[in-house]
Short mmCIF file of C-alpha atoms and ligand atoms in Angstrom, two decimals:
data_model
loop_
_atom_site.label_atom_id
_atom_site.label_comp_id
_atom_site.label_asym_id
_atom_site.label_seq_id
_atom_site.Cartn_x
_atom_site.Cartn_y
_atom_site.Cartn_z
CA MET P 706 1.50 -6.73 35.26
CA LYS P 707 4.10 -7.19 37.97
CA ARG P 708 5.67 -3.77 38.11
CA VAL P 709 4.12 -0.71 39.64
CA PRO P 710 5.39 2.60 38.29
CA SER P 711 7.21 4.70 40.84
CA ALA P 712 4.97 7.41 42.22
CA SER P 713 7.93 9.66 42.84
CA THR P 714 8.84 10.05 39.15
CA ALA P 715 8.14 13.66 38.30
CA LEU P 716 7.51 14.99 34.84
CA GLY P 717 8.05 18.73 34.78
CA TYR P 718 8.08 21.26 32.01
CA ALA P 719 11.40 23.07 31.75
CA HIS P 720 12.56 25.76 29.39
CA THR P 721 16.06 24.70 28.59
CA ALA P 722 16.65 24.62 24.86
CA ASN P 723 16.48 27.64 22.63
CA GLN P 724 14.70 27.20 19.33
CA ILE P 725 16.88 24.88 17.27
CA ASN P 726 15.98 24.15 13.68
CA LEU P 727 16.17 20.42 13.00
CA GLY P 728 15.24 20.27 9.33
CA LYS P 729 11.46 20.53 9.17
CA LYS P 730 10.92 20.00 12.87
CA MET P 731 11.76 22.55 15.55
CA THR P 732 12.71 22.12 19.17
CA LYS P 733 11.44 24.87 21.38
CA ASP P 734 11.30 23.60 24.94
CA ALA P 735 12.18 20.48 26.81
CA PHE P 736 10.37 18.22 29.22
CA ARG P 737 12.53 17.63 32.27
CA LEU P 738 12.22 14.12 33.60
CA ILE P 739 13.47 13.62 37.15
CA SER P 740 13.96 10.02 38.22
CA PRO P 741 13.31 8.82 41.80
CA GLY P 742 17.13 8.90 42.25
CA GLY P 743 17.22 12.54 41.20
CA THR P 744 18.83 12.10 37.74
CA GLU P 745 17.57 14.79 35.41
CA THR P 746 17.03 14.37 31.70
CA ASP P 747 15.82 17.12 29.40
CA LEU P 748 13.75 15.65 26.61
CA PRO P 749 13.45 17.92 23.57
CA VAL P 750 9.95 19.02 22.56
CA LEU P 751 9.58 19.01 18.79
CA SER P 752 7.04 21.04 16.86
CA GLY P 753 5.69 20.28 13.44
CA THR P 754 3.97 22.77 11.15
CA VAL P 755 0.58 22.06 12.76
CA GLY P 756 -0.72 19.64 15.38
CA PRO P 757 0.44 18.65 18.87
CA ASP P 758 4.13 18.84 19.80
CA VAL P 759 5.98 15.61 20.46
CA ILE P 760 8.49 14.75 23.17
CA ASP P 761 11.61 13.12 21.77
CA VAL P 762 12.27 10.26 24.22
CA GLY P 763 15.10 8.75 22.14
CA LYS P 764 17.74 9.20 24.86
CA LEU P 765 15.51 8.17 27.75
CA TYR P 766 16.78 4.61 28.08
CA LYS P 767 20.42 5.63 27.76
CA GLU P 768 20.12 8.31 30.44
CA GLN P 769 17.43 6.96 32.76
CA GLY P 770 17.36 3.20 32.08
CA VAL P 771 13.58 3.15 31.45
CA PHE P 772 11.43 2.66 28.37
CA THR P 773 8.20 4.46 27.54
CA TYR P 774 5.12 2.21 27.56
CA ASP P 775 2.22 2.87 25.19
CA PRO P 776 0.48 -0.27 23.90
CA GLY P 777 -1.49 0.52 20.77
CA TYR P 778 0.60 3.70 20.33
CA VAL P 779 -2.15 5.95 21.67
CA SER P 780 0.27 8.78 22.55
CA THR P 781 3.23 7.84 20.38
CA GLY P 782 4.45 9.50 17.20
CA SER P 783 6.45 6.90 15.31
CA CYS P 784 8.05 9.11 12.67
CA GLU P 785 8.27 12.54 11.12
CA SER P 786 6.12 12.85 7.98
CA ASP P 787 4.97 15.62 5.66
CA ILE P 788 2.37 13.62 3.73
CA THR P 789 -0.95 13.63 5.59
CA TYR P 790 -2.34 15.54 8.55
CA ILE P 791 -5.34 14.58 10.69
CA ASP P 792 -6.97 16.61 13.46
CA GLY P 793 -9.26 14.11 15.12
CA GLU P 794 -10.94 16.67 17.37
CA GLN P 795 -11.89 18.97 14.49
CA GLY P 796 -12.51 16.25 11.88
CA ILE P 797 -9.78 17.56 9.57
CA LEU P 798 -7.94 15.46 6.99
CA MET P 799 -5.40 17.01 4.62
CA TYR P 800 -3.12 15.45 2.01
CA ARG P 801 0.03 17.57 1.64
CA GLY P 802 -1.93 20.46 3.14
CA TYR P 803 -4.99 20.19 0.87
CA PRO P 804 -8.29 19.47 2.69
CA VAL P 805 -9.74 16.16 1.55
CA GLU P 806 -13.10 17.85 0.87
CA GLN P 807 -11.48 20.07 -1.78
CA LEU P 808 -9.65 17.16 -3.36
CA ALA P 809 -12.85 15.09 -3.36
CA GLU P 810 -14.70 17.88 -5.13
CA HIS P 811 -12.11 19.02 -7.67
CA SER P 812 -9.41 16.39 -8.10
CA SER P 813 -9.04 12.87 -9.45
CA PHE P 814 -7.48 9.78 -7.88
CA LEU P 815 -4.47 9.92 -10.19
CA GLU P 816 -3.90 13.60 -9.48
CA VAL P 817 -4.12 12.88 -5.73
CA SER P 818 -1.72 9.97 -6.20
CA TYR P 819 0.78 12.29 -7.86
CA LEU P 820 0.31 14.78 -5.02
CA LEU P 821 0.93 12.12 -2.36
CA LEU P 822 3.98 10.72 -4.12
CA HIS P 823 5.61 13.98 -5.18
CA GLY P 824 4.39 16.52 -2.62
CA GLU P 825 2.82 18.99 -5.08
CA LEU P 826 -0.16 19.00 -7.42
CA PRO P 827 0.98 18.19 -10.96
CA THR P 828 0.91 20.59 -13.90
CA ALA P 829 -1.25 19.45 -16.84
CA ASP P 830 1.85 18.00 -18.56
CA GLN P 831 3.02 16.21 -15.43
CA LEU P 832 -0.42 14.69 -14.91
CA ARG P 833 -0.64 13.55 -18.56
CA SER P 834 2.77 11.94 -18.32
CA PHE P 835 1.97 10.31 -14.94
CA ASP P 836 -1.33 8.96 -16.27
CA LYS P 837 0.43 7.53 -19.33
CA THR P 838 3.08 5.86 -17.15
CA ILE P 839 0.45 4.25 -14.93
CA ARG P 840 -1.49 3.02 -17.99
CA THR P 841 1.63 1.37 -19.42
CA HIS P 842 2.30 -0.62 -16.23
CA THR P 843 -1.13 -2.25 -15.90
CA MET P 844 -0.28 -5.69 -17.30
CA LEU P 845 1.03 -8.51 -15.13
CA ASN P 846 3.85 -10.83 -16.01
CA GLU P 847 2.02 -13.87 -17.45
CA GLY P 848 3.74 -16.09 -14.90
CA MET P 849 2.05 -14.13 -12.14
CA LEU P 850 -1.35 -15.09 -13.52
CA ASN P 851 -0.46 -18.73 -12.90
CA PHE P 852 -0.60 -18.09 -9.16
CA PHE P 853 -4.36 -17.77 -9.44
CA LYS P 854 -4.58 -21.36 -10.73
CA GLY P 855 -3.21 -22.50 -7.37
CA PHE P 856 -5.89 -20.85 -5.26
CA ARG P 857 -9.18 -22.56 -4.46
CA TYR P 858 -12.18 -21.11 -6.32
CA ASP P 859 -13.52 -19.51 -3.11
CA ALA P 860 -10.23 -18.11 -1.77
CA HIS P 861 -10.73 -14.71 -0.14
CA PRO P 862 -9.58 -12.00 -2.57
CA MET P 863 -7.65 -10.17 0.19
CA ALA P 864 -5.56 -13.31 0.77
CA MET P 865 -4.91 -13.55 -2.98
CA LEU P 866 -4.08 -9.85 -3.23
CA SER P 867 -1.55 -10.05 -0.41
CA ALA P 868 0.04 -13.23 -1.79
CA VAL P 869 0.30 -12.03 -5.40
CA VAL P 870 1.58 -8.56 -4.45
CA GLY P 871 4.13 -10.36 -2.24
CA SER P 872 5.13 -12.41 -5.29
CA MET P 873 6.07 -9.17 -7.07
CA SER P 874 9.14 -9.14 -4.82
CA ALA P 875 10.18 -12.33 -6.60
CA TYR P 876 9.69 -10.75 -10.03
CA TYR P 877 11.27 -7.42 -9.17
CA HIS P 878 14.03 -8.18 -6.71
CA LYS P 879 17.28 -7.73 -8.65
CA GLU P 880 16.07 -4.51 -10.23
CA MET P 881 14.83 -2.98 -6.97
CA ASP P 882 17.59 -0.94 -5.38
CA ALA P 883 15.88 1.13 -2.68
CA SER P 884 18.68 3.70 -2.73
CA ASN P 885 17.98 4.45 -6.41
CA PRO P 886 15.27 7.15 -6.82
CA GLU P 887 14.38 5.86 -10.28
CA HIS P 888 13.74 2.37 -8.89
CA ARG P 889 11.62 3.90 -6.14
CA ASP P 890 9.52 5.65 -8.81
CA ILE P 891 9.09 2.48 -10.88
CA PHE P 892 8.06 0.61 -7.73
CA ALA P 893 5.37 3.24 -7.01
CA HIS P 894 4.10 3.10 -10.60
CA ARG P 895 3.94 -0.69 -10.63
CA ILE P 896 2.02 -0.87 -7.35
CA LEU P 897 -0.50 1.74 -8.42
CA ALA P 898 -0.94 0.29 -11.91
CA LYS P 899 -0.99 -3.43 -11.16
CA LEU P 900 -3.12 -3.59 -8.03
CA PRO P 901 -6.41 -3.23 -9.97
CA THR P 902 -5.28 -5.97 -12.38
CA ILE P 903 -4.43 -8.34 -9.52
CA ALA P 904 -7.67 -7.45 -7.70
CA ALA P 905 -9.74 -8.15 -10.82
CA ALA P 906 -7.94 -11.46 -11.42
CA ALA P 907 -8.83 -12.53 -7.86
CA TYR P 908 -12.47 -11.60 -8.48
CA LYS P 909 -12.54 -13.49 -11.78
CA LEU P 910 -11.22 -16.61 -10.03
CA ASN P 911 -14.06 -16.34 -7.48
CA THR P 912 -16.66 -16.00 -10.24
CA GLY P 913 -15.20 -18.66 -12.54
CA GLN P 914 -14.99 -16.18 -15.40
CA PRO P 915 -11.96 -15.72 -17.66
CA PHE P 916 -9.39 -13.10 -16.72
CA MET P 917 -9.78 -9.85 -18.67
CA TYR P 918 -6.60 -8.08 -19.72
CA PRO P 919 -6.37 -4.36 -19.00
CA GLN P 920 -7.31 -1.92 -21.75
CA ASN P 921 -5.00 1.02 -21.57
CA ASP P 922 -7.23 3.39 -23.52
CA LEU P 923 -9.52 3.38 -20.45
CA ASN P 924 -8.84 5.55 -17.43
CA TYR P 925 -7.89 4.06 -14.05
CA CYS P 926 -11.36 3.32 -12.69
CA GLU P 927 -12.93 2.50 -16.06
CA ASN P 928 -10.18 -0.05 -16.59
CA LEU P 929 -10.84 -1.58 -13.19
CA LEU P 930 -14.58 -1.88 -13.94
CA HIS P 931 -13.76 -3.41 -17.31
CA MET P 932 -11.42 -6.00 -15.78
CA LEU P 933 -13.98 -6.82 -13.07
CA PHE P 934 -17.18 -7.02 -15.06
CA ALA P 935 -16.45 -7.48 -18.78
CA VAL P 936 -16.50 -10.97 -20.29
CA PRO P 937 -14.97 -11.95 -23.65
CA ALA P 938 -18.33 -13.15 -25.02
CA GLU P 939 -20.09 -9.80 -25.20
CA PRO P 940 -19.48 -6.06 -25.15
CA TYR P 941 -19.41 -4.34 -21.77
CA GLU P 942 -20.53 -0.78 -21.35
CA ILE P 943 -18.79 1.10 -18.57
CA ASP P 944 -21.13 3.17 -16.43
CA PRO P 945 -19.47 6.61 -16.02
CA ILE P 946 -21.31 7.08 -12.70
CA ALA P 947 -19.72 3.91 -11.37
CA ALA P 948 -16.24 5.00 -12.54
CA GLU P 949 -16.72 8.43 -10.97
CA ALA P 950 -17.91 6.93 -7.68
CA LEU P 951 -14.90 4.60 -7.49
CA ASP P 952 -12.55 7.48 -8.25
CA LEU P 953 -13.98 9.48 -5.37
CA LEU P 954 -13.79 6.53 -2.97
CA PHE P 955 -10.15 5.99 -3.92
CA ILE P 956 -9.38 9.68 -3.21
CA LEU P 957 -10.92 9.32 0.25
CA HIS P 958 -8.99 6.13 0.95
CA ALA P 959 -5.68 7.26 -0.52
CA ASP P 960 -3.87 7.99 2.74
CA HIS P 961 -4.45 8.33 6.45
CA GLU P 962 -1.06 8.99 8.08
CA GLN P 963 0.31 6.35 10.49
CA ASN P 964 -2.65 3.93 10.56
CA CYS P 965 -2.15 0.22 11.24
CA SER P 966 -1.44 -0.89 7.65
CA THR P 967 0.76 2.10 6.81
CA SER P 968 2.77 1.63 9.99
CA THR P 969 3.11 -2.04 9.02
CA VAL P 970 4.49 -1.06 5.60
CA ARG P 971 6.93 1.33 7.24
CA MET P 972 8.00 -1.20 9.83
CA ALA P 973 8.48 -4.05 7.34
CA GLY P 974 10.30 -1.69 4.97
CA SER P 975 12.53 -0.31 7.73
CA SER P 976 14.57 -3.53 7.71
CA GLY P 977 15.45 -2.91 4.07
CA ALA P 978 13.03 -5.65 2.97
CA ASN P 979 11.88 -5.64 -0.65
CA PRO P 980 9.14 -2.96 -0.79
CA TYR P 981 6.68 -5.21 -2.64
CA SER P 982 6.83 -7.53 0.40
CA ALA P 983 6.28 -4.51 2.65
CA ILE P 984 3.13 -3.61 0.68
CA ALA P 985 1.95 -7.23 0.96
CA ALA P 986 2.37 -6.93 4.76
CA GLY P 987 0.30 -3.72 4.67
CA ILE P 988 -2.46 -5.49 2.73
CA SER P 989 -2.55 -8.23 5.39
CA ALA P 990 -2.81 -5.63 8.16
CA LEU P 991 -5.60 -3.80 6.33
CA TRP P 992 -7.68 -6.97 6.11
CA GLY P 993 -8.51 -7.05 9.85
CA PRO P 994 -12.07 -6.07 10.84
CA ALA P 995 -10.78 -3.35 13.21
CA HIS P 996 -9.18 -1.69 10.18
CA GLY P 997 -10.06 -1.89 6.46
CA GLY P 998 -11.93 -5.17 6.88
CA ALA P 999 -14.66 -3.17 8.61
CA ASN P 1000 -16.35 -2.27 5.30
CA GLU P 1001 -17.06 -5.96 4.66
CA ALA P 1002 -18.07 -6.41 8.30
CA VAL P 1003 -20.52 -3.47 8.10
CA LEU P 1004 -22.46 -5.04 5.25
CA ASN P 1005 -22.49 -8.42 6.98
CA MET P 1006 -23.73 -6.68 10.13
CA LEU P 1007 -26.48 -4.79 8.27
CA GLU P 1008 -27.58 -8.06 6.70
CA GLU P 1009 -27.65 -9.68 10.12
CA ILE P 1010 -29.68 -6.79 11.56
CA GLY P 1011 -31.98 -7.18 8.58
CA ASP P 1012 -34.70 -4.81 9.65
CA ALA P 1013 -35.04 -1.45 11.43
CA SER P 1014 -37.04 -3.14 14.19
CA GLN P 1015 -33.87 -5.03 15.23
CA ILE P 1016 -31.62 -1.95 15.51
CA HIS P 1017 -32.17 -1.37 19.22
CA ARG P 1018 -31.34 -5.01 19.97
CA PHE P 1019 -28.01 -4.72 18.13
CA VAL P 1020 -27.18 -1.35 19.68
CA ALA P 1021 -27.82 -2.92 23.10
CA LYS P 1022 -25.46 -5.79 22.18
CA ALA P 1023 -22.77 -3.28 21.15
CA LYS P 1024 -23.08 -1.58 24.54
CA ASP P 1025 -22.99 -4.81 26.53
CA LYS P 1026 -19.52 -5.24 28.11
CA ASN P 1027 -20.02 -9.02 28.17
CA ASP P 1028 -20.81 -9.20 24.47
CA PRO P 1029 -17.87 -8.94 22.04
CA PHE P 1030 -20.15 -7.48 19.34
CA ARG P 1031 -19.23 -3.96 18.19
CA LEU P 1032 -21.06 -1.69 15.83
CA MET P 1033 -18.90 -2.09 12.76
CA GLY P 1034 -18.08 1.13 10.94
CA PHE P 1035 -18.33 3.06 14.21
CA GLY P 1036 -15.49 4.55 16.24
CA HIS P 1037 -12.00 5.61 15.34
CA ARG P 1038 -8.71 5.90 17.19
CA VAL P 1039 -8.15 9.46 15.98
CA TYR P 1040 -11.53 10.97 15.05
CA LYS P 1041 -13.43 11.98 18.18
CA ASN P 1042 -15.84 14.37 16.50
CA PHE P 1043 -16.60 13.06 13.04
CA ASP P 1044 -14.72 11.33 10.25
CA PRO P 1045 -14.76 13.81 7.33
CA ARG P 1046 -14.55 10.91 4.87
CA ALA P 1047 -17.73 9.36 6.30
CA THR P 1048 -19.64 12.61 5.79
CA ILE P 1049 -18.55 12.82 2.14
CA ILE P 1050 -19.30 9.15 1.52
CA ARG P 1051 -22.77 9.35 3.09
CA ASP P 1052 -23.71 12.26 0.81
CA MET P 1053 -22.15 10.50 -2.11
CA ALA P 1054 -24.01 7.24 -1.35
CA HIS P 1055 -27.25 9.15 -1.60
CA LYS P 1056 -26.33 10.70 -4.97
CA VAL P 1057 -24.88 7.50 -6.43
CA LEU P 1058 -27.92 5.44 -5.47
CA GLU P 1059 -30.19 8.07 -6.96
CA LYS P 1060 -28.19 8.30 -10.20
CA LEU P 1061 -28.08 4.52 -10.52
CA GLY P 1062 -31.84 4.43 -9.96
CA ARG P 1063 -31.45 2.49 -6.69
CA SER P 1064 -32.47 5.18 -4.21
CA ASP P 1065 -34.97 2.79 -2.64
CA THR P 1066 -32.11 0.57 -1.36
CA PRO P 1067 -33.33 -0.74 2.01
CA MET P 1068 -29.71 -1.30 3.12
CA PHE P 1069 -28.98 2.45 2.89
CA ASP P 1070 -32.15 3.29 4.82
CA LEU P 1071 -31.21 0.75 7.47
CA ALA P 1072 -27.69 2.20 7.75
CA ARG P 1073 -29.04 5.73 8.14
CA GLU P 1074 -31.50 4.62 10.80
CA LEU P 1075 -28.74 2.78 12.65
CA GLU P 1076 -26.53 5.88 12.50
CA HIS P 1077 -29.40 7.99 13.83
CA VAL P 1078 -30.07 5.64 16.76
CA ALA P 1079 -26.38 5.33 17.69
CA LEU P 1080 -25.66 9.04 17.43
CA ASN P 1081 -28.49 9.73 19.88
CA ASP P 1082 -27.45 7.06 22.33
CA ASP P 1083 -25.58 8.13 25.51
CA TYR P 1084 -23.03 5.32 25.21
CA PHE P 1085 -21.94 6.40 21.73
CA ILE P 1086 -22.09 10.10 22.66
CA GLU P 1087 -19.95 9.63 25.79
CA LYS P 1088 -17.36 7.50 24.03
CA LYS P 1089 -17.34 9.83 21.01
CA LEU P 1090 -18.13 7.03 18.58
CA TYR P 1091 -19.10 8.25 15.12
CA PRO P 1092 -19.50 6.52 11.76
CA ASN P 1093 -16.09 6.07 10.14
CA VAL P 1094 -15.07 5.85 6.48
CA ASP P 1095 -16.19 2.23 6.30
CA PHE P 1096 -19.76 2.72 7.45
CA TYR P 1097 -21.19 3.89 4.13
CA SER P 1098 -18.55 2.81 1.59
CA GLY P 1099 -19.98 -0.71 1.42
CA ILE P 1100 -23.41 0.65 0.49
CA ILE P 1101 -21.84 2.27 -2.58
CA TYR P 1102 -19.79 -0.80 -3.49
CA ARG P 1103 -22.95 -2.89 -3.21
CA ALA P 1104 -24.80 -0.48 -5.53
CA LEU P 1105 -21.93 -0.85 -8.01
CA GLU P 1106 -22.46 -4.65 -7.79
CA ILE P 1107 -19.07 -5.24 -6.24
CA PRO P 1108 -19.36 -8.30 -3.96
CA THR P 1109 -18.86 -7.90 -0.23
CA SER P 1110 -15.65 -9.95 -0.19
CA MET P 1111 -14.10 -7.41 -2.59
CA PHE P 1112 -14.81 -4.33 -0.43
CA THR P 1113 -11.50 -4.37 1.44
CA VAL P 1114 -9.69 -5.07 -1.83
CA MET P 1115 -11.14 -1.83 -3.20
CA PHE P 1116 -9.90 -0.04 -0.07
CA ALA P 1117 -6.44 -1.55 -0.66
CA ILE P 1118 -6.33 -0.25 -4.23
CA GLY P 1119 -7.00 3.29 -2.99
CA ARG P 1120 -4.62 3.03 -0.02
CA SER P 1121 -1.79 1.50 -2.07
CA VAL P 1122 -0.58 4.96 -3.06
CA GLY P 1123 -0.47 6.09 0.58
CA TRP P 1124 1.56 3.01 1.55
CA THR P 1125 3.92 3.66 -1.35
CA ALA P 1126 4.33 7.35 -0.48
CA HIS P 1127 5.13 6.45 3.14
CA TRP P 1128 7.63 3.77 2.16
CA ARG P 1129 9.36 6.26 -0.16
CA GLU P 1130 9.43 8.91 2.55
CA MET P 1131 10.86 6.48 5.08
CA ILE P 1132 13.50 5.02 2.79
CA SER P 1133 14.66 8.46 1.57
CA ASP P 1134 15.16 9.75 5.13
CA PRO P 1135 18.90 9.58 5.88
CA THR P 1136 18.15 9.40 9.64
CA ALA P 1137 15.74 6.44 9.31
CA ARG P 1138 16.58 3.38 11.41
CA ILE P 1139 15.12 -0.09 11.66
CA SER P 1140 11.84 -0.04 13.66
CA ARG P 1141 12.49 -1.99 16.80
CA PRO P 1142 10.23 -1.32 19.81
CA ARG P 1143 11.03 -2.61 23.30
CA GLN P 1144 8.70 -4.24 25.84
CA LEU P 1145 7.74 -4.63 29.48
CA TYR P 1146 8.76 -8.24 30.15
CA THR P 1147 6.48 -10.09 32.59
CA GLY P 1148 7.57 -13.69 31.92
CA PRO P 1149 9.50 -16.03 34.24
CA THR P 1150 12.85 -14.89 35.60
CA GLN P 1151 15.86 -17.12 34.88
CA ARG P 1152 15.35 -20.81 35.72
CA ASP P 1153 17.21 -24.03 34.94
CA TYR P 1154 16.28 -26.50 32.23
CA VAL P 1155 14.54 -29.64 33.59
CA PRO P 1156 15.16 -32.91 31.68
CA ILE P 1157 11.93 -34.33 30.19
CA ALA P 1158 11.95 -37.40 32.44
CA LYS P 1159 11.82 -35.20 35.52
CA ARG P 1160 8.91 -32.93 34.45
N1 ACO M 338 -19.08 -0.37 19.08
C1 ACO M 338 -19.24 -0.38 20.42
N2 ACO M 338 -18.32 0.09 21.30
C2 ACO M 338 -17.19 0.58 20.79
C3 ACO M 338 -16.96 0.64 19.39
C4 ACO M 338 -17.95 0.14 18.52
N3 ACO M 338 -17.79 0.15 17.21
N4 ACO M 338 -15.73 1.17 19.16
C5 ACO M 338 -15.23 1.45 20.37
N5 ACO M 338 -16.09 1.09 21.35
C6 ACO M 338 -15.91 1.30 22.79
C7 ACO M 338 -14.94 0.27 23.36
O1 ACO M 338 -15.62 -0.87 23.84
C8 ACO M 338 -14.27 1.05 24.46
O2 ACO M 338 -15.12 1.07 25.57
P1 ACO M 338 -14.51 1.12 27.07
O3 ACO M 338 -13.78 2.43 27.16
O4 ACO M 338 -15.69 1.03 27.95
O5 ACO M 338 -13.58 -0.05 27.18
C9 ACO M 338 -14.20 2.47 23.91
O6 ACO M 338 -15.27 2.57 22.96
C10 ACO M 338 -12.88 2.79 23.22
O7 ACO M 338 -12.64 1.79 22.23
P2 ACO M 338 -11.21 1.22 21.90
O8 ACO M 338 -11.35 -0.12 21.25
O9 ACO M 338 -10.32 1.30 23.10
O10 ACO M 338 -10.72 2.31 20.85
P3 ACO M 338 -9.54 2.13 19.81
O11 ACO M 338 -9.13 3.49 19.46
O12 ACO M 338 -8.51 1.20 20.33
O13 ACO M 338 -10.24 1.39 18.56
C11 ACO M 338 -11.54 1.05 16.61
C12 ACO M 338 -10.74 2.06 17.46
C13 ACO M 338 -10.69 -0.22 16.37
C14 ACO M 338 -11.82 1.68 15.25
C15 ACO M 338 -12.85 0.70 17.34
O14 ACO M 338 -13.64 1.85 17.48
C16 ACO M 338 -13.63 -0.41 16.62
O15 ACO M 338 -13.38 -1.58 16.86
N6 ACO M 338 -14.59 -0.04 15.71
C17 ACO M 338 -15.33 -1.00 14.94
C18 ACO M 338 -14.47 -1.48 13.78
C19 ACO M 338 -14.31 -0.42 12.71
O16 ACO M 338 -15.26 0.20 12.26
N7 ACO M 338 -13.06 -0.28 12.23
C20 ACO M 338 -12.74 0.66 11.14
C21 ACO M 338 -11.92 1.81 11.62
S1 ACO M 338 -11.61 2.94 10.31
C22 ACO M 338 -10.36 2.21 9.46
O17 ACO M 338 -9.49 1.61 9.96
C23 ACO M 338 -10.38 2.32 8.04
#
């Protein structure tokens, strides 16, 4: 980096603005920024309903000629949102104000989806009607199924999911007017209803089995299990424990405020792009091992560790600055105490394995031993690295006989409603603008073109 920040820039706290109500957010104070030249700018401090205040730096460039700099957005709020709240210090996660623990215990994925999309828990009639709507959107246009014939038999299902969801923008372009609330609803219903069908089609391609059409008399997770595991040649009995476990996992994955994939959906959608393409972009972002791809990486890592006797070797590798290896499923940008989803999933893994008669799963024992070693290690304690949502989810998926390559696809099905809710929130905000960050340029200054013969 070629520029050194000026040491004389002072950031002081000033009490200039009275409380001004700006819709849901409030300004109470202002940060006074004084440049080295003495120009003063009062930056409004905005308060939400709960959580840290934010400094609105929107006028900084205009008044002071500088940008803020925060790679990775560690201290940056990118938008106002009333969907999901996280307190990383306390390990709190709430959807529309409801703690995730309560929703996990009492609710269902479809009820949570309604809550995320509409802001309130549904009445019994509203839930029935929502459920019926989702069930009637489960089929794919037959033409869409042809895409799967073009993929190689071993194509990664996340790549297929992203591509086929992206293709929905081709099927539903003319009838998708983002300014029309009814179109926004239909978009949400299609995403929620069709993702399991697309996911199952990808899995069937990988296994060489025929595609199974959805059966709309089954509930959301039963239908997914049917499309994944049934074959036309024989009856398939859905295990209610498996359906229940999936439902709970989807609740826990449903939303997580401005994470990488959700921010991607918002950013892609902010240009006015077709929202199905924005969801496809979110799926691609989720696939990375630092994000939703970690659940697949955790199982691969546990397989590589193989045996409890190797744990210390791998923990030492994770701590070694010269080794790129990280303990997958550990650490989180926001949670610095514990990830409440991981706690629920660990308990659930235990129960599910027991109910399925697989409580002797060595993989679960290995994961618990690894967690124990890491949580008692100074490196992990100092850096506040705890198991995240992905650490134990793979153990459950494995017990449900879902292959490792499908783990992140399952995450995407659950998260699809969060992405959709955020896109709807962004697009309905009359003050929303295209997302367009700036940069600190460190490339060459102006120079003249040199003809090829003289280089
Ligand atoms: N193993 C070993 N060391 C780690 C780990 C880990 N899993 N995670 C973080 N660290 C260390 C880093 O090396 C860094 O050390 P340093 O300060 O000495 O440089 C420090 O902890 C901070 O890590 P960052 O990468 O700066 O933290 P950031 O907030 O940017 O990244 C992330 C968070 C990506 C989740 C990271 O912890 C990680 O890579 N974890 C493993 C992958 C994973 O499980 N991802 C799933 C996240 S949950 C989700 O998205 C659904």
